[in-house]
Short mmCIF file of N, CA and C in Angstrom, two decimals:
data_model
loop_
_atom_site.label_atom_id
_atom_site.label_comp_id
_atom_site.label_asym_id
_atom_site.label_seq_id
_atom_site.Cartn_x
_atom_site.Cartn_y
_atom_site.Cartn_z
N SER A 3 0.83 -1.19 0.00
CA SER A 3 0.00 0.00 0.00
C SER A 3 0.87 1.24 0.00
N ARG A 4 0.32 2.33 -0.47
CA ARG A 4 1.04 3.61 -0.47
C ARG A 4 0.93 4.26 0.90
N SER A 5 1.93 5.07 1.21
CA SER A 5 1.88 5.84 2.45
C SER A 5 0.78 6.89 2.33
N SER A 6 0.36 7.44 3.46
CA SER A 6 -0.71 8.44 3.43
C SER A 6 -0.29 9.67 2.64
N GLN A 7 1.01 9.95 2.58
CA GLN A 7 1.51 11.10 1.81
C GLN A 7 1.60 10.77 0.32
N GLY A 8 1.54 9.48 -0.03
CA GLY A 8 1.60 9.06 -1.42
C GLY A 8 2.99 9.06 -2.01
N THR A 9 4.02 9.09 -1.16
CA THR A 9 5.40 9.17 -1.65
C THR A 9 6.20 7.89 -1.43
N ALA A 10 5.61 6.89 -0.81
CA ALA A 10 6.30 5.64 -0.52
C ALA A 10 5.27 4.51 -0.52
N PHE A 11 5.78 3.27 -0.58
CA PHE A 11 4.86 2.13 -0.52
C PHE A 11 5.45 1.05 0.36
N ARG A 12 4.59 0.17 0.82
CA ARG A 12 4.98 -0.94 1.69
C ARG A 12 4.29 -2.21 1.19
N VAL A 13 5.02 -3.31 1.20
CA VAL A 13 4.45 -4.62 0.88
C VAL A 13 4.09 -5.26 2.21
N HIS A 14 2.81 -5.47 2.45
CA HIS A 14 2.35 -6.03 3.72
C HIS A 14 2.40 -7.55 3.76
N ASP A 15 2.13 -8.18 2.64
CA ASP A 15 2.10 -9.65 2.57
C ASP A 15 3.03 -10.08 1.44
N GLN A 16 4.28 -10.39 1.79
CA GLN A 16 5.28 -10.72 0.78
C GLN A 16 4.88 -11.94 -0.05
N GLU A 17 4.35 -12.94 0.59
CA GLU A 17 3.99 -14.17 -0.13
C GLU A 17 2.92 -13.90 -1.18
N ALA A 18 1.87 -13.18 -0.82
CA ALA A 18 0.81 -12.85 -1.78
C ALA A 18 1.35 -11.94 -2.88
N PHE A 19 2.20 -11.00 -2.52
CA PHE A 19 2.81 -10.09 -3.49
C PHE A 19 3.62 -10.87 -4.53
N VAL A 20 4.41 -11.83 -4.06
CA VAL A 20 5.25 -12.63 -4.96
C VAL A 20 4.38 -13.49 -5.87
N GLN A 21 3.31 -14.07 -5.36
CA GLN A 21 2.48 -14.98 -6.14
C GLN A 21 1.51 -14.26 -7.08
N GLU A 22 0.99 -13.10 -6.66
CA GLU A 22 -0.07 -12.46 -7.43
C GLU A 22 0.37 -11.22 -8.22
N ILE A 23 1.27 -10.43 -7.69
CA ILE A 23 1.63 -9.16 -8.31
C ILE A 23 2.90 -9.25 -9.15
N LEU A 24 3.97 -9.80 -8.59
CA LEU A 24 5.24 -9.85 -9.32
C LEU A 24 5.12 -10.47 -10.70
N PRO A 25 4.42 -11.60 -10.88
CA PRO A 25 4.35 -12.20 -12.21
C PRO A 25 3.69 -11.29 -13.26
N LEU A 26 2.87 -10.35 -12.83
CA LEU A 26 2.19 -9.46 -13.77
C LEU A 26 3.13 -8.42 -14.36
N TYR A 27 4.15 -8.02 -13.60
CA TYR A 27 4.99 -6.90 -14.01
C TYR A 27 6.48 -7.21 -14.13
N PHE A 28 6.94 -8.32 -13.57
CA PHE A 28 8.37 -8.62 -13.53
C PHE A 28 8.64 -10.05 -13.95
N ASP A 29 9.86 -10.27 -14.44
CA ASP A 29 10.25 -11.62 -14.85
C ASP A 29 10.58 -12.50 -13.65
N GLN A 30 11.10 -11.89 -12.58
CA GLN A 30 11.48 -12.69 -11.42
C GLN A 30 10.29 -12.85 -10.46
N THR A 31 10.35 -13.92 -9.68
CA THR A 31 9.30 -14.15 -8.69
C THR A 31 9.92 -14.41 -7.32
N VAL A 32 11.00 -13.71 -7.03
CA VAL A 32 11.67 -13.79 -5.74
C VAL A 32 11.66 -12.38 -5.16
N TYR A 33 11.16 -12.24 -3.94
CA TYR A 33 11.01 -10.91 -3.34
C TYR A 33 12.35 -10.18 -3.23
N GLU A 34 13.40 -10.87 -2.85
CA GLU A 34 14.70 -10.21 -2.72
C GLU A 34 15.20 -9.69 -4.07
N SER A 35 14.89 -10.38 -5.15
CA SER A 35 15.26 -9.88 -6.48
C SER A 35 14.49 -8.60 -6.79
N PHE A 36 13.22 -8.56 -6.40
CA PHE A 36 12.42 -7.36 -6.57
C PHE A 36 13.04 -6.19 -5.80
N ARG A 37 13.47 -6.44 -4.57
CA ARG A 37 14.10 -5.38 -3.77
C ARG A 37 15.38 -4.90 -4.42
N ARG A 38 16.17 -5.80 -4.99
CA ARG A 38 17.39 -5.38 -5.70
C ARG A 38 17.04 -4.50 -6.90
N GLN A 39 15.97 -4.87 -7.61
CA GLN A 39 15.52 -4.05 -8.73
C GLN A 39 15.14 -2.65 -8.25
N LEU A 40 14.43 -2.57 -7.13
CA LEU A 40 14.08 -1.26 -6.58
C LEU A 40 15.33 -0.43 -6.32
N ASN A 41 16.33 -1.05 -5.74
CA ASN A 41 17.59 -0.35 -5.47
C ASN A 41 18.21 0.15 -6.76
N MET A 42 18.16 -0.65 -7.81
CA MET A 42 18.75 -0.25 -9.08
C MET A 42 18.00 0.91 -9.71
N TYR A 43 16.74 1.08 -9.37
CA TYR A 43 15.94 2.21 -9.86
C TYR A 43 15.98 3.40 -8.92
N GLY A 44 16.79 3.31 -7.86
CA GLY A 44 16.98 4.46 -6.98
C GLY A 44 16.03 4.54 -5.80
N PHE A 45 15.24 3.50 -5.55
CA PHE A 45 14.37 3.49 -4.38
C PHE A 45 15.22 3.23 -3.14
N THR A 46 14.84 3.85 -2.04
CA THR A 46 15.51 3.60 -0.77
C THR A 46 14.50 3.07 0.23
N ARG A 47 14.98 2.30 1.17
CA ARG A 47 14.11 1.75 2.21
C ARG A 47 14.23 2.65 3.43
N CYS A 48 13.10 3.14 3.89
CA CYS A 48 13.07 4.00 5.07
C CYS A 48 13.27 3.13 6.31
N THR A 49 14.18 3.52 7.16
CA THR A 49 14.50 2.71 8.33
C THR A 49 14.11 3.38 9.64
N ARG A 50 13.62 4.63 9.57
CA ARG A 50 13.22 5.34 10.79
C ARG A 50 11.96 6.16 10.54
N GLY A 51 11.36 6.58 11.62
CA GLY A 51 10.22 7.48 11.54
C GLY A 51 8.94 6.81 11.13
N PRO A 52 7.93 7.63 10.78
CA PRO A 52 6.60 7.08 10.46
C PRO A 52 6.57 6.26 9.17
N LEU A 53 7.56 6.45 8.30
CA LEU A 53 7.61 5.69 7.05
C LEU A 53 8.51 4.46 7.15
N LYS A 54 8.92 4.08 8.35
CA LYS A 54 9.80 2.93 8.54
C LYS A 54 9.23 1.70 7.84
N GLY A 55 10.09 1.03 7.07
CA GLY A 55 9.68 -0.19 6.36
C GLY A 55 9.10 0.06 4.99
N THR A 56 9.03 1.32 4.56
CA THR A 56 8.50 1.62 3.24
C THR A 56 9.64 1.84 2.25
N CYS A 57 9.30 1.79 0.97
CA CYS A 57 10.26 2.07 -0.10
C CYS A 57 9.91 3.43 -0.67
N TYR A 58 10.92 4.29 -0.82
CA TYR A 58 10.72 5.68 -1.22
C TYR A 58 11.57 6.03 -2.44
N HIS A 59 11.01 6.86 -3.31
CA HIS A 59 11.76 7.47 -4.42
C HIS A 59 11.18 8.86 -4.61
N LYS A 60 12.05 9.85 -4.80
CA LYS A 60 11.59 11.24 -4.90
C LYS A 60 10.66 11.45 -6.09
N CYS A 61 10.71 10.61 -7.10
CA CYS A 61 9.84 10.75 -8.27
C CYS A 61 8.64 9.82 -8.23
N PHE A 62 8.41 9.17 -7.11
CA PHE A 62 7.27 8.26 -6.94
C PHE A 62 6.25 8.99 -6.06
N SER A 63 5.32 9.68 -6.70
CA SER A 63 4.38 10.51 -5.97
C SER A 63 2.98 10.36 -6.53
N ARG A 64 2.04 10.08 -5.65
CA ARG A 64 0.65 9.92 -6.08
C ARG A 64 0.11 11.23 -6.67
N SER A 65 0.53 12.37 -6.12
CA SER A 65 0.01 13.66 -6.58
C SER A 65 0.69 14.15 -7.86
N LYS A 66 1.80 13.51 -8.26
CA LYS A 66 2.52 13.92 -9.48
C LYS A 66 2.90 12.67 -10.29
N PRO A 67 1.91 11.98 -10.86
CA PRO A 67 2.19 10.71 -11.55
C PRO A 67 3.12 10.85 -12.75
N ALA A 68 3.22 12.01 -13.36
CA ALA A 68 4.10 12.18 -14.52
C ALA A 68 5.57 12.03 -14.13
N LEU A 69 5.90 12.22 -12.87
CA LEU A 69 7.29 12.09 -12.43
C LEU A 69 7.83 10.67 -12.57
N VAL A 70 6.95 9.68 -12.59
CA VAL A 70 7.40 8.29 -12.68
C VAL A 70 8.20 8.05 -13.96
N GLU A 71 7.95 8.85 -14.99
CA GLU A 71 8.70 8.72 -16.24
C GLU A 71 10.18 9.01 -16.06
N SER A 72 10.54 9.75 -15.02
CA SER A 72 11.95 10.09 -14.81
C SER A 72 12.69 9.06 -13.95
N ILE A 73 12.00 8.02 -13.50
CA ILE A 73 12.66 6.95 -12.76
C ILE A 73 13.34 6.03 -13.76
N THR A 74 14.66 5.96 -13.68
CA THR A 74 15.42 5.14 -14.62
C THR A 74 16.31 4.17 -13.87
N ARG A 75 16.63 3.09 -14.51
CA ARG A 75 17.48 2.07 -13.92
C ARG A 75 18.94 2.47 -14.08
N ARG A 76 19.64 2.43 -12.98
CA ARG A 76 21.08 2.71 -13.03
C ARG A 76 21.81 1.42 -13.34
N LYS A 77 22.67 1.48 -14.32
CA LYS A 77 23.48 0.31 -14.65
C LYS A 77 24.83 0.46 -13.98
N ARG A 78 25.39 -0.66 -13.58
CA ARG A 78 26.74 -0.64 -13.00
C ARG A 78 27.71 -0.22 -14.08
N SER A 79 28.63 0.60 -13.70
CA SER A 79 29.63 1.03 -14.67
C SER A 79 30.94 0.31 -14.41
N ASN A 80 31.64 0.00 -15.49
CA ASN A 80 32.98 -0.54 -15.37
C ASN A 80 33.92 0.62 -15.10
N LYS A 81 35.12 0.34 -14.68
CA LYS A 81 36.07 1.41 -14.36
C LYS A 81 36.35 2.29 -15.57
N ASN A 82 36.29 1.72 -16.78
CA ASN A 82 36.60 2.47 -17.99
C ASN A 82 35.37 3.02 -18.70
N LYS A 83 34.18 2.72 -18.20
CA LYS A 83 32.95 3.17 -18.84
C LYS A 83 32.16 4.04 -17.88
N SER A 84 31.38 4.94 -18.44
CA SER A 84 30.53 5.78 -17.60
C SER A 84 29.21 5.07 -17.34
N SER A 85 28.50 5.50 -16.31
CA SER A 85 27.22 4.90 -15.95
C SER A 85 26.16 5.30 -16.95
N THR A 86 25.27 4.38 -17.29
CA THR A 86 24.16 4.67 -18.19
C THR A 86 22.86 4.30 -17.51
N THR A 87 21.77 4.79 -18.04
CA THR A 87 20.46 4.48 -17.46
C THR A 87 19.53 4.00 -18.55
N THR A 88 18.53 3.21 -18.15
CA THR A 88 17.49 2.77 -19.07
C THR A 88 16.15 2.95 -18.39
N LYS A 89 15.10 3.07 -19.20
CA LYS A 89 13.76 3.19 -18.64
C LYS A 89 13.24 1.79 -18.31
N PRO A 90 12.36 1.68 -17.30
CA PRO A 90 11.80 0.37 -16.99
C PRO A 90 10.92 -0.14 -18.11
N ARG A 91 10.81 -1.44 -18.21
CA ARG A 91 9.97 -2.08 -19.21
C ARG A 91 8.51 -1.82 -18.88
N GLN A 92 7.74 -1.43 -19.85
CA GLN A 92 6.30 -1.21 -19.67
C GLN A 92 5.58 -2.54 -19.68
N ARG A 93 4.47 -2.61 -19.00
CA ARG A 93 3.69 -3.84 -18.95
C ARG A 93 3.33 -4.27 -20.36
N GLY A 94 3.56 -5.53 -20.66
CA GLY A 94 3.21 -6.08 -21.96
C GLY A 94 4.32 -6.02 -22.98
N GLN A 95 5.44 -5.34 -22.66
CA GLN A 95 6.57 -5.30 -23.57
C GLN A 95 7.49 -6.46 -23.30
N SER A 96 8.09 -6.98 -24.34
CA SER A 96 9.04 -8.07 -24.16
C SER A 96 10.38 -7.51 -23.73
N GLY A 97 11.18 -8.35 -23.10
CA GLY A 97 12.49 -7.92 -22.64
C GLY A 97 13.51 -7.82 -23.76
N ALA A 98 13.21 -8.33 -24.95
CA ALA A 98 14.16 -8.31 -26.06
C ALA A 98 13.90 -7.17 -26.99
#
């Protein structure tokens, strides 16, 4: 569910999330893999305060849905290459 401010979300039932939601939008069906993906897209896990246990991204806002377009995946860079970003796959698009 989203936080009351609409800037973060929390997964309350990991098992149901993995079985029902992940297959609709992601190739993996392991919760920890999903969390790694969130990290690669710049989401952070709140560890204190009223949002403790939620995942937050400055461009993830219920009141400003157009900002989600600016969330990009950070790719690891090699020492000789610069970092690049890609947009997330839209629902229904193939990975190739």
